Amino acid sequence: MGIRRVKTIVALCAVALLVALVAYRVAKRPARSEVEYWDWLSMGTLAELQTRDHSIAKAEAQIMKDAFTEVEDALSVFRDGSDLSRLVADGTIRVSSTSHLARVLGFALKVADESGGAFDPTVAPLMKAWGFRGGTISAPPSATTISNILANSVGWQRVEVAYGGDGRTVFASGGTRLDLGGIAKGYAIDLAYERLKDFGGENFLINLGGNIRVSGTNGRGSGGWTVAIRDPFGVTGNWQHLPRQLRSGEAVATSGSYERFIEIGGKRYSHIIDPRTGMPVDNELASVTVIAPTAMESDAYSTTLFVLGEEDGRRFIDGKDGCEAVFVGKNPLGTDALRRVEALCALGPRNAMTPGAKTAAKWIADELAAMGLEPEIDDFDEPATDGSARIFRNVLATIKGTGSGRVLLLSHYDTKSGISDDFVGANDGGSSTGLLLALAKHLVASPVSPSVTFAFLDGEECVRSYGEHDGLHGSRHLARKLRDEGVALDAVILLDMVGDRDLTLTLPRNGDARLKGLFLLAAADVGRRQSVRLLPYEMTDDHQPFIDAGYKAIDIIDFEYGSLPELNDYWHTPSDTPDKLSAESLQAVGDIVLKMIDGR
Ligand code: FAD
Ligand code: MG
């Protein structure tokens, strides 16, 4: 059930419940707008009609319902008498070449062939072995079980197709079982679509568990229909609009692992299985959405691309007329952050008061400008004890909120001097800078209520030992400046060392109690509460000057960055390189920060 209109989600869920209570009978909800909504249960999921053809709406819903029932009767593996079940039981079946089975199985075999078996309707024995067809399993099937199934029962080439004369097709199952769950809903949508068009339907959207096809327009100006897809791991909203409206006649479908899955021993397994390996798909993708000229194509291709992964998937879909794909990765924010950390580290060391720091400041400002922001590089000079001038640069940018209030997010970007010529501080200075940039990019697209100011601070690292003239230069300068200007801030959130693959979030004692509470709630929300430790001691870090200036501040830091849990032996060593970081960790901290900002 990947795709539905944002506005109707709550109402749809309520109606789904109601409909279940009245034994799946077609139910009508009063029209709230120009678009009329009808929904009911079909094929184990929610069927929905949105229509602007008011005079024939009821008839349209009935036509659609009948088409779905017809397809279910022919193609359900859950029904003993269906053509598909008879083919499996008898090993062969003779049907009209225009029958539902001939059309869908014929196309399924074609896609199987084109995708090299990434899509394969003979996946059924694997579905069963992985516990997706009734019964419970307490452990994943053994490697031997899987290789036996692959050797003896899986492979679209086993299915024989012959022309039986008289416009009939003969299928022989080749001793395997078949499953059309990845394609038949799309076909049912196309059947309903054609019948509605024949009946005189003009402006409607039909949806079966996220397989959607539209006709005409939704009447909101620009033509076509606006459709939102689920953002599986988003925290600021569960829906994302498709990059463009659907044009009349087009279809869309989403395949993903986040709604249908099985849990065995605490681990989730996707209901989409790679027939080439026998394993549930576990790649870099959270979901794939495909726009296509028909719903059977979008349904089959979204499943195919989810198996193929983004790289092979793009190659596959590029050859298909009228088709477009949207790939959503598992950790979009974290992946973006990691890419930026790598780019920053590639610039070389960024020790304060060196040309490296100046290059880094300009790079950060360029990245912010590329997002459409107006960054400011605040150069300031702090005389050394011998009176010589020392130039530091803070980089600042603000994203205006949709409501009131203001939050300040901090990271230092300088590296510690005196470690080695190639010390790049991937976690220390790099991770928080990459994540803040990724958060800026995210908030430009989806702003939250408060305005958010990003400050990339210079001169955090001390040269000898922390003191009034050594270390925390950027934060002392900014805190003083904001206080002197009387700028009000709801919260100051410092990120430091937040990308370690083995993420432990240690909160130093010096920090605002309410922000710590918000942090703990947010960490629990994203499933990371277990990796948080409240430290019994204070830490000298960039949040302290803000506390001293009277602001509410918190330091989110992973001060266990090492080769073993609880060790910190990568910190301030040449081992602090990007390979020690992960997109998952950066995503988790990013999600926590977004939740904190929302609930401040
Ligand atoms: P998609 O990505 O479109 O398809 C995933 C599905 O395709 C899997 O669930 C599996 O069925 C199949 N599949 C998995 N891997 C592959 C692969 N590599 N190649 C090809 N296919 C693959 N569900 C119920 O709970 N109760 C019912 O009574 C019921 N009846 C149904 C009747 C029909 C005619 C159909 C088409 C589906 C029915 N379903 C029912 C739902 C079905 O079991 C699947 O869960 C559903 O089709 C998955 O669709 P999707 O859009 O979520 O995912
Ligand atoms: Mg599909």
XYZ file of C-alpha atoms and ligand atoms in Angstrom:
654
model
C 0.000 0.000 0.000
C 2.523 2.533 -1.038
C 0.569 5.377 -2.541
C -2.401 7.383 -1.464
C -3.523 10.926 -1.247
C -2.214 12.784 1.755
C -5.490 14.350 2.713
C -7.476 11.168 2.745
C -5.182 8.911 4.752
C -6.881 9.329 8.116
C -10.322 9.062 6.643
C -9.288 6.051 4.571
C -8.075 4.142 7.612
C -11.297 4.883 9.443
C -13.337 3.798 6.483
C -11.267 0.652 6.011
C -12.253 -0.360 9.541
C -15.867 0.460 8.984
C -15.911 -1.438 5.734
C -14.392 -4.488 7.376
C -17.271 -4.408 9.877
C -19.928 -4.457 7.189
C -18.428 -7.485 5.479
C -16.592 -5.786 2.626
C -19.678 -4.220 1.130
C -19.132 -1.166 -0.983
C -19.508 1.867 1.260
C -19.957 5.472 0.308
C -18.440 8.345 2.241
C -20.045 11.745 1.876
C -18.182 13.869 -0.627
C -16.015 16.435 1.161
C -14.863 18.212 -1.926
C -15.329 18.060 -5.604
C -13.764 14.624 -5.559
C -15.957 11.767 -4.310
C -14.312 8.870 -2.448
C -15.322 5.216 -2.345
C -13.357 2.398 -0.762
C -13.619 -1.255 0.277
C -11.382 -4.288 0.785
C -10.165 -6.398 -2.108
C -7.286 -8.839 -2.611
C -6.182 -8.465 0.985
C -5.794 -4.697 0.693
C -7.663 -1.416 0.303
C -9.404 -0.578 -2.967
C -10.305 3.050 -3.618
C -12.089 5.107 -6.244
C -11.761 8.876 -6.347
C -14.037 10.317 -8.954
C -15.356 13.597 -10.267
C -17.889 11.813 -12.483
C -20.605 12.520 -9.906
C -23.637 11.387 -11.889
C -22.199 7.895 -12.470
C -19.981 7.560 -9.391
C -21.949 4.738 -7.803
C -21.968 2.725 -11.025
C -18.232 3.321 -11.432
C -17.545 1.928 -7.957
C -19.615 -1.157 -8.765
C -17.871 -1.706 -12.126
C -14.507 -1.404 -10.443
C -15.478 -3.775 -7.674
C -16.742 -6.368 -10.170
C -13.525 -6.145 -12.197
C -11.422 -6.740 -9.083
C -13.565 -9.690 -8.004
C -13.242 -11.218 -11.464
C -9.445 -10.948 -11.375
C -9.291 -12.319 -7.855
C -11.478 -15.291 -8.866
C -9.104 -16.052 -11.738
C -5.680 -15.296 -10.284
C -5.693 -15.610 -6.507
C -3.372 -18.185 -4.994
C -5.572 -17.850 -1.937
C -8.571 -19.400 -3.808
C -8.611 -23.115 -4.640
C -10.892 -22.749 -7.646
C -8.982 -19.945 -9.421
C -7.438 -20.636 -12.828
C -4.033 -20.104 -11.284
C -4.679 -22.580 -8.465
C -6.051 -25.121 -10.983
C -2.931 -24.769 -13.131
C -0.792 -25.502 -10.079
C -2.984 -28.392 -8.896
C -3.400 -30.088 -12.310
C -0.007 -29.154 -13.754
C -1.667 -27.783 -16.892
C -4.551 -25.589 -18.004
C -6.133 -24.624 -21.311
C -7.602 -21.119 -21.340
C -8.686 -18.485 -23.836
C -5.765 -16.363 -25.046
C -7.716 -13.292 -23.896
C -8.389 -14.716 -20.420
C -7.030 -12.953 -17.369
C -4.588 -15.795 -16.715
C -3.186 -15.796 -20.270
C -2.685 -12.026 -20.238
C -1.101 -11.749 -16.825
C 1.003 -14.922 -16.863
C 2.108 -14.153 -20.430
C 3.328 -10.695 -19.389
C 4.869 -12.037 -16.151
C 6.953 -14.543 -18.137
C 8.059 -11.777 -20.505
C 9.223 -9.568 -17.612
C 10.951 -12.599 -16.044
C 12.857 -13.159 -19.261
C 13.780 -9.476 -19.695
C 14.938 -9.109 -16.088
C 17.010 -12.296 -16.058
C 14.709 -13.740 -13.404
C 14.792 -10.807 -10.954
C 11.023 -10.836 -11.440
C 9.779 -14.407 -11.560
C 6.219 -15.729 -11.092
C 7.644 -19.088 -9.943
C 8.744 -17.425 -6.700
C 5.840 -19.150 -4.853
C 7.848 -22.028 -3.260
C 10.254 -19.446 -1.831
C 7.358 -17.339 -0.506
C 6.117 -20.437 1.310
C 9.561 -21.392 2.658
C 9.949 -17.890 4.091
C 6.577 -18.121 5.855
C 4.593 -15.737 3.655
C 1.827 -18.175 2.809
C 0.386 -19.160 6.175
C 1.927 -21.045 9.084
C 4.641 -19.541 11.250
C 8.328 -20.222 10.998
C 10.695 -19.740 13.928
C 13.936 -19.680 11.922
C 14.882 -18.727 8.376
C 15.004 -21.685 5.969
C 18.417 -23.363 5.866
C 20.842 -22.834 2.981
C 20.199 -26.439 1.899
C 16.432 -25.922 1.835
C 16.869 -22.805 -0.290
C 19.280 -24.386 -2.760
C 16.957 -27.389 -3.114
C 14.015 -25.119 -3.879
C 16.083 -23.120 -6.372
C 17.318 -26.296 -8.081
C 13.958 -28.052 -8.237
C 11.111 -25.541 -8.232
C 12.099 -22.002 -9.215
C 12.699 -20.644 -12.721
C 10.263 -19.132 -15.213
C 11.705 -21.330 -18.013
C 9.950 -24.318 -16.376
C 6.556 -22.917 -17.357
C 5.620 -24.033 -20.859
C 3.297 -22.009 -23.060
C 1.729 -23.504 -26.195
C -0.977 -22.282 -28.548
C -3.817 -24.732 -28.321
C -5.599 -23.589 -31.495
C -9.041 -22.012 -31.492
C -7.675 -18.876 -29.770
C -6.606 -20.837 -26.725
C -3.374 -21.037 -24.774
C -2.117 -24.071 -22.903
C 0.112 -23.553 -19.865
C 2.067 -26.342 -18.175
C 3.414 -25.475 -14.737
C 6.575 -27.585 -15.061
C 6.174 -28.853 -11.520
C 6.439 -25.432 -9.915
C 3.961 -23.187 -8.104
C 3.086 -19.754 -9.366
C 2.449 -16.444 -7.618
C 1.163 -13.378 -9.450
C 1.104 -11.150 -6.340
C 3.655 -8.775 -7.869
C 1.647 -8.049 -11.021
C -2.029 -9.032 -10.809
C -3.180 -6.005 -8.835
C -1.843 -3.823 -11.623
C -3.695 -5.888 -14.185
C -6.913 -5.574 -12.161
C -6.465 -1.788 -12.181
C -6.063 -1.781 -15.983
C -9.180 -3.924 -16.414
C -11.217 -1.572 -14.221
C -9.720 1.442 -15.991
C -10.745 0.190 -19.454
C -14.253 -0.643 -18.252
C -14.699 2.757 -16.605
C -13.552 4.492 -19.789
C -15.969 2.366 -21.876
C -18.732 3.301 -19.448
C -18.078 7.008 -19.979
C -15.882 7.752 -16.966
C -13.714 10.814 -17.455
C -12.039 12.098 -14.313
C -11.128 9.415 -11.808
C -8.294 7.804 -9.863
C -8.354 4.093 -9.059
C -6.165 2.566 -6.405
C -5.613 -0.989 -5.266
C -3.103 -1.241 -2.439
C -0.952 1.518 -3.887
C -1.307 0.538 -7.532
C -2.871 3.620 -9.082
C -4.109 4.680 -12.500
C -5.708 8.015 -13.327
C -7.965 9.461 -15.979
C -8.518 13.141 -16.716
C -7.739 15.597 -13.923
C -8.490 16.111 -10.250
C -9.827 19.547 -11.156
C -7.197 21.501 -9.247
C -5.918 23.725 -11.974
C -2.887 22.316 -13.627
C -4.345 19.116 -15.108
C -3.561 15.510 -14.171
C -3.606 14.104 -10.634
C -1.201 14.849 -7.795
C -0.124 11.679 -6.021
C 1.942 11.292 -2.850
C 4.125 8.315 -2.049
C 5.019 7.138 1.388
C 8.389 8.291 2.687
C 9.264 5.132 4.626
C 11.820 6.570 7.031
C 10.913 10.256 6.941
C 10.454 11.994 10.237
C 8.982 15.312 9.245
C 6.018 13.816 7.397
C 5.075 10.420 6.074
C 4.304 11.460 2.541
C 6.284 12.811 -0.352
C 4.774 14.053 -3.545
C 5.796 12.368 -6.761
C 8.218 14.542 -8.699
C 5.408 15.327 -11.120
C 1.661 14.952 -11.541
C 0.288 11.843 -13.223
C -1.034 12.553 -16.687
C -4.345 11.143 -17.859
C -3.978 7.402 -18.525
C -0.772 6.966 -16.527
C -0.254 4.477 -13.734
C 2.041 4.350 -10.709
C 3.040 1.651 -8.222
C 5.455 1.346 -5.326
C 7.293 -1.715 -4.073
C 9.067 -1.682 -0.763
C 9.976 -3.685 2.265
C 8.485 -1.433 4.907
C 4.819 -2.408 4.855
C 4.735 -6.143 4.144
C 7.408 -8.130 5.907
C 7.866 -11.048 8.267
C 9.755 -10.981 11.559
C 11.868 -14.017 12.397
C 14.027 -13.897 15.522
C 13.638 -10.122 15.756
C 14.847 -9.495 12.196
C 12.557 -8.226 9.459
C 12.462 -9.952 6.082
C 10.932 -8.386 2.985
C 8.041 -10.085 1.139
C 9.893 -9.501 -2.105
C 12.302 -12.349 -2.692
C 15.239 -12.440 -5.081
C 14.533 -15.642 -7.055
C 18.161 -15.758 -8.124
C 19.396 -16.240 -4.549
C 16.269 -17.355 -2.720
C 16.785 -14.596 -0.149
C 14.368 -11.767 0.745
C 15.625 -8.552 -0.825
C 17.896 -6.588 1.527
C 19.633 -3.968 -0.553
C 20.186 -0.236 -0.270
C 16.585 0.546 -1.193
C 13.608 1.345 0.986
C 11.245 1.559 -1.977
C 10.923 1.990 -5.721
C 8.083 3.834 -7.429
C 7.436 3.354 -11.140
C 5.282 5.527 -13.389
C 4.213 3.656 -16.536
C 1.610 3.752 -19.316
C -0.311 0.831 -17.732
C -0.735 -0.383 -14.163
C 0.376 -3.935 -15.021
C 3.711 -2.493 -16.131
C 4.138 -0.206 -13.115
C 3.239 -3.082 -10.762
C 5.595 -5.635 -12.352
C 8.422 -3.169 -12.910
C 8.364 -1.718 -9.387
C 8.784 -5.233 -7.990
C 11.501 -5.950 -10.575
C 13.465 -2.792 -9.788
C 13.257 -3.402 -6.059
C 14.995 -6.765 -6.673
C 17.512 -5.358 -9.150
C 18.615 -2.415 -6.965
C 19.157 1.117 -8.219
C 22.057 0.632 -10.632
C 20.717 -2.357 -12.606
C 17.178 -1.076 -12.109
C 17.923 2.185 -13.901
C 19.408 0.311 -16.827
C 16.294 -1.893 -17.013
C 13.753 0.932 -16.862
C 15.624 3.265 -19.205
C 14.703 0.954 -22.073
C 10.958 1.064 -21.362
C 8.824 3.575 -23.233
C 6.879 5.997 -21.063
C 8.342 4.609 -17.816
C 10.089 6.527 -15.026
C 11.368 5.307 -11.672
C 11.902 6.994 -8.302
C 14.319 5.108 -6.045
C 14.207 5.860 -2.318
C 17.262 4.740 -0.344
C 17.083 3.429 3.199
C 18.968 6.354 4.780
C 18.530 9.331 2.459
C 19.652 11.960 4.975
C 22.543 9.857 6.290
C 23.711 8.918 2.804
C 23.702 12.568 1.766
C 25.575 13.510 4.957
C 28.216 10.827 4.426
C 28.794 11.928 0.845
C 29.407 15.471 2.094
C 31.783 14.293 4.860
C 33.805 12.437 2.211
C 33.927 15.535 -0.006
C 35.045 17.730 2.909
C 37.768 15.252 3.933
C 38.984 15.073 0.336
C 39.909 18.783 0.642
C 42.620 17.842 3.164
C 43.357 19.104 6.695
C 41.420 22.160 7.920
C 43.521 23.341 10.837
C 42.386 26.757 12.095
C 44.381 29.735 10.854
C 45.702 27.811 7.820
C 44.728 28.061 4.123
C 43.032 24.646 4.570
C 40.482 26.181 6.953
C 39.839 29.036 4.536
C 39.237 26.538 1.686
C 36.885 24.525 3.895
C 34.900 27.640 4.896
C 34.452 28.576 1.258
C 33.448 25.011 0.360
C 30.781 25.001 3.121
C 29.457 28.384 1.950
C 29.321 27.137 -1.663
C 27.376 24.041 -0.613
C 24.851 26.223 1.253
C 24.561 28.621 -1.674
C 23.912 25.672 -4.015
C 20.839 24.897 -1.856
C 19.506 28.376 -2.533
C 20.572 29.788 0.870
C 22.464 33.001 1.455
C 25.462 31.993 3.566
C 27.581 34.518 5.424
C 31.270 33.989 6.153
C 31.935 35.860 9.372
C 35.719 36.566 9.516
C 36.953 37.687 12.855
C 40.339 38.234 14.320
C 41.446 37.314 17.794
C 44.861 38.622 18.728
C 47.197 36.058 20.220
C 48.857 36.756 23.563
C 51.860 38.166 21.633
C 49.523 40.553 19.807
C 49.722 38.881 16.375
C 46.448 38.715 14.432
C 44.688 35.375 14.070
C 41.849 35.111 11.566
C 38.968 32.679 12.060
C 35.876 32.179 9.932
C 32.405 31.055 10.994
C 29.973 30.152 8.211
C 26.302 30.900 8.903
C 23.007 30.408 7.101
C 19.377 30.558 8.195
C 16.316 28.683 6.928
C 13.111 30.506 7.730
C 10.534 28.445 9.594
C 6.832 28.097 8.871
C 5.966 29.309 12.374
C 7.739 31.083 15.203
C 10.912 30.587 17.209
C 14.516 29.985 16.315
C 16.936 27.114 16.846
C 20.708 27.211 16.391
C 22.514 24.110 15.109
C 26.274 24.011 15.605
C 29.219 22.067 14.263
C 32.903 22.869 14.193
C 34.666 22.196 10.929
C 38.324 22.756 11.837
C 40.737 19.880 12.367
C 43.151 19.460 15.260
C 46.688 20.542 14.462
C 49.823 18.557 15.273
C 48.409 15.072 14.637
C 49.655 14.197 11.159
C 49.895 15.827 7.746
C 46.948 13.805 6.492
C 44.646 14.098 9.520
C 41.165 14.841 8.112
C 38.964 14.522 11.222
C 36.250 12.531 9.454
C 34.276 12.075 12.646
C 35.751 14.977 14.623
C 34.664 18.050 12.676
C 33.697 16.190 9.490
C 30.645 14.133 10.537
C 28.754 17.022 12.161
C 29.587 19.361 9.269
C 28.349 16.811 6.679
C 25.219 16.143 8.720
C 24.428 19.833 9.236
C 24.739 20.398 5.483
C 22.441 17.433 4.788
C 19.970 18.754 7.375
C 20.062 22.171 5.704
C 19.279 20.567 2.359
C 16.430 18.604 3.955
C 14.971 21.661 5.717
C 15.129 23.789 2.578
C 12.763 21.247 1.003
C 10.622 20.656 4.122
C 10.909 23.579 6.555
C 9.752 23.110 10.139
C 8.017 25.558 12.442
C 11.046 27.386 13.944
C 13.658 29.128 11.850
C 16.885 27.180 11.927
C 20.279 28.879 11.889
C 23.242 26.726 10.933
C 26.628 27.747 12.279
C 29.809 26.054 11.093
C 32.432 27.072 13.623
C 36.149 27.577 13.227
C 38.886 27.179 15.833
C 37.195 24.699 18.145
C 40.346 22.643 18.620
C 42.912 24.068 20.961
C 46.562 24.292 19.965
C 47.980 23.645 23.440
C 45.229 23.526 26.051
C 41.759 24.995 26.299
C 41.672 28.471 27.754
C 40.458 31.960 27.075
C 42.843 32.355 24.155
C 43.012 28.762 22.911
C 40.154 26.698 21.441
C 36.381 27.385 21.110
C 37.140 30.548 19.142
C 34.167 30.322 16.789
C 31.631 29.497 19.477
C 32.837 32.184 21.896
C 32.678 34.755 19.126
C 29.191 33.736 17.969
C 27.703 33.355 21.467
C 28.935 36.801 22.445
C 27.674 38.343 19.245
C 24.179 36.838 19.517
C 23.909 37.841 23.178
C 25.047 41.392 22.428
C 22.517 41.642 19.595
C 19.811 40.332 21.933
C 18.960 37.402 19.653
C 16.486 35.000 21.283
C 17.025 31.267 20.708
C 14.780 28.397 21.817
C 17.621 25.923 21.731
C 21.271 25.585 20.784
C 22.121 22.070 19.606
C 25.768 21.170 19.097
C 26.696 18.065 17.117
C 30.207 16.687 17.471
C 31.539 13.265 16.406
C 28.190 11.843 15.304
C 29.034 9.441 12.459
C 30.724 6.452 14.148
C 29.423 3.159 12.727
C 29.188 1.930 16.299
C 27.088 4.829 17.541
C 26.979 5.606 21.269
C 25.564 9.007 22.095
C 27.147 10.448 25.208
C 25.571 13.562 26.704
C 27.972 15.549 28.913
C 26.627 16.815 32.231
C 26.856 20.456 31.164
C 23.719 20.823 29.089
C 20.137 22.040 29.468
C 17.986 19.493 31.307
C 14.891 20.044 29.162
C 16.864 19.608 25.954
C 18.339 16.411 27.359
C 14.810 15.193 28.034
C 13.742 16.063 24.484
C 16.813 14.304 23.183
C 15.999 11.111 25.110
C 12.408 11.086 23.832
C 13.570 11.634 20.259
C 16.231 8.920 20.589
C 13.558 6.505 21.830
C 11.320 7.446 18.886
C 13.993 6.490 16.378
C 14.888 3.289 18.254
C 18.260 4.534 19.590
C 17.509 5.007 23.294
C 19.710 2.035 24.197
C 22.799 3.693 22.740
C 22.522 6.880 24.819
C 24.660 7.462 27.916
C 24.316 10.410 30.268
C 27.866 11.282 31.306
C 28.531 12.157 34.957
C 31.121 14.753 33.945
C 31.255 18.006 31.974
C 32.965 18.475 28.621
C 34.677 21.527 27.174
C 32.971 21.925 23.844
C 31.376 24.553 21.610
C 28.076 24.532 23.541
C 29.680 25.907 26.723
C 30.097 29.529 25.536
C 26.345 29.536 24.718
C 25.487 28.239 28.201
C 27.741 30.954 29.617
C 25.866 33.519 27.517
C 22.560 32.380 29.042
C 21.276 30.149 26.234
C 19.798 26.666 26.589
C 22.331 24.379 24.923
C 23.133 20.704 24.555
C 26.120 18.773 23.186
C 25.333 15.604 21.231
C 28.628 13.760 21.009
C 29.819 10.179 20.607
C 32.912 10.141 22.758
C 33.426 6.399 22.374
C 35.034 6.340 18.966
C 37.422 3.457 18.762
C 38.451 -0.012 17.759
C 36.456 -1.586 20.606
C 33.287 -0.550 22.459
C 34.054 2.076 25.111
C 37.485 2.853 23.638
C 38.093 6.256 22.090
C 41.318 5.372 20.284
C 40.391 6.738 16.840
C 39.858 10.219 18.298
C 42.614 12.712 17.387
C 44.561 10.061 15.450
C 45.156 9.489 11.723
C 42.620 6.623 12.006
C 39.762 9.156 12.058
C 38.847 8.505 8.396
C 35.474 8.325 6.571
C 35.438 4.501 6.449
C 34.790 4.509 10.228
C 31.459 6.290 9.648
C 28.083 5.018 8.445
C 25.022 6.497 6.771
C 22.844 4.694 9.359
C 24.471 6.513 12.285
C 24.292 9.896 10.562
C 20.652 9.209 9.669
C 19.833 8.331 13.287
C 21.359 11.540 14.667
C 19.721 13.562 11.893
C 16.331 12.029 12.706
C 16.811 12.765 16.417
C 17.697 16.395 15.721
C 14.694 16.867 13.430
C 12.400 15.417 16.077
C 13.922 17.659 18.755
C 13.430 20.741 16.601
C 9.825 19.800 15.964
C 9.039 19.175 19.627
C 11.166 21.876 21.167
P 4.592 -5.943 -5.035
O 5.988 -5.472 -5.006
O 3.752 -5.513 -6.164
O 4.633 -7.523 -5.103
C 5.241 -8.320 -4.133
C 4.582 -9.647 -4.223
O 4.999 -10.275 -5.426
C 4.956 -10.595 -3.106
O 4.082 -10.481 -2.011
C 4.844 -11.916 -3.815
O 3.491 -12.284 -3.900
C 5.340 -11.603 -5.195
N 6.802 -11.637 -5.354
C 7.783 -11.613 -4.406
N 8.999 -11.615 -4.974
C 8.799 -11.632 -6.310
C 9.669 -11.665 -7.425
N 10.989 -11.649 -7.283
N 9.122 -11.713 -8.662
C 7.774 -11.727 -8.843
N 6.901 -11.690 -7.817
C 7.406 -11.644 -6.567
N -3.299 -10.871 0.447
C -3.940 -11.320 1.549
O -3.421 -11.095 2.632
N -5.131 -11.990 1.469
C -5.718 -12.261 0.269
O -6.784 -12.856 0.222
C -5.054 -11.820 -0.926
N -5.566 -12.087 -2.153
C -4.920 -11.658 -3.271
C -5.445 -11.924 -4.527
C -4.802 -11.489 -5.687
C -5.384 -11.815 -7.033
C -3.599 -10.735 -5.564
C -2.884 -10.213 -6.787
C -3.065 -10.459 -4.319
C -3.704 -10.918 -3.163
N -3.164 -10.647 -1.899
C -3.821 -11.109 -0.786
C -1.904 -9.853 -1.702
C -0.629 -10.644 -2.051
O -0.453 -11.694 -1.193
C 0.630 -9.785 -1.976
O 0.882 -9.469 -0.631
C 0.495 -8.512 -2.711
O 0.115 -8.792 -4.025
C 1.798 -7.743 -2.665
O 1.669 -6.612 -3.453
P 2.478 -5.289 -3.190
O 1.905 -4.268 -4.072
O 2.549 -5.035 -1.732
O 3.965 -5.649 -3.617
Mg 4.473 -5.028 -8.092
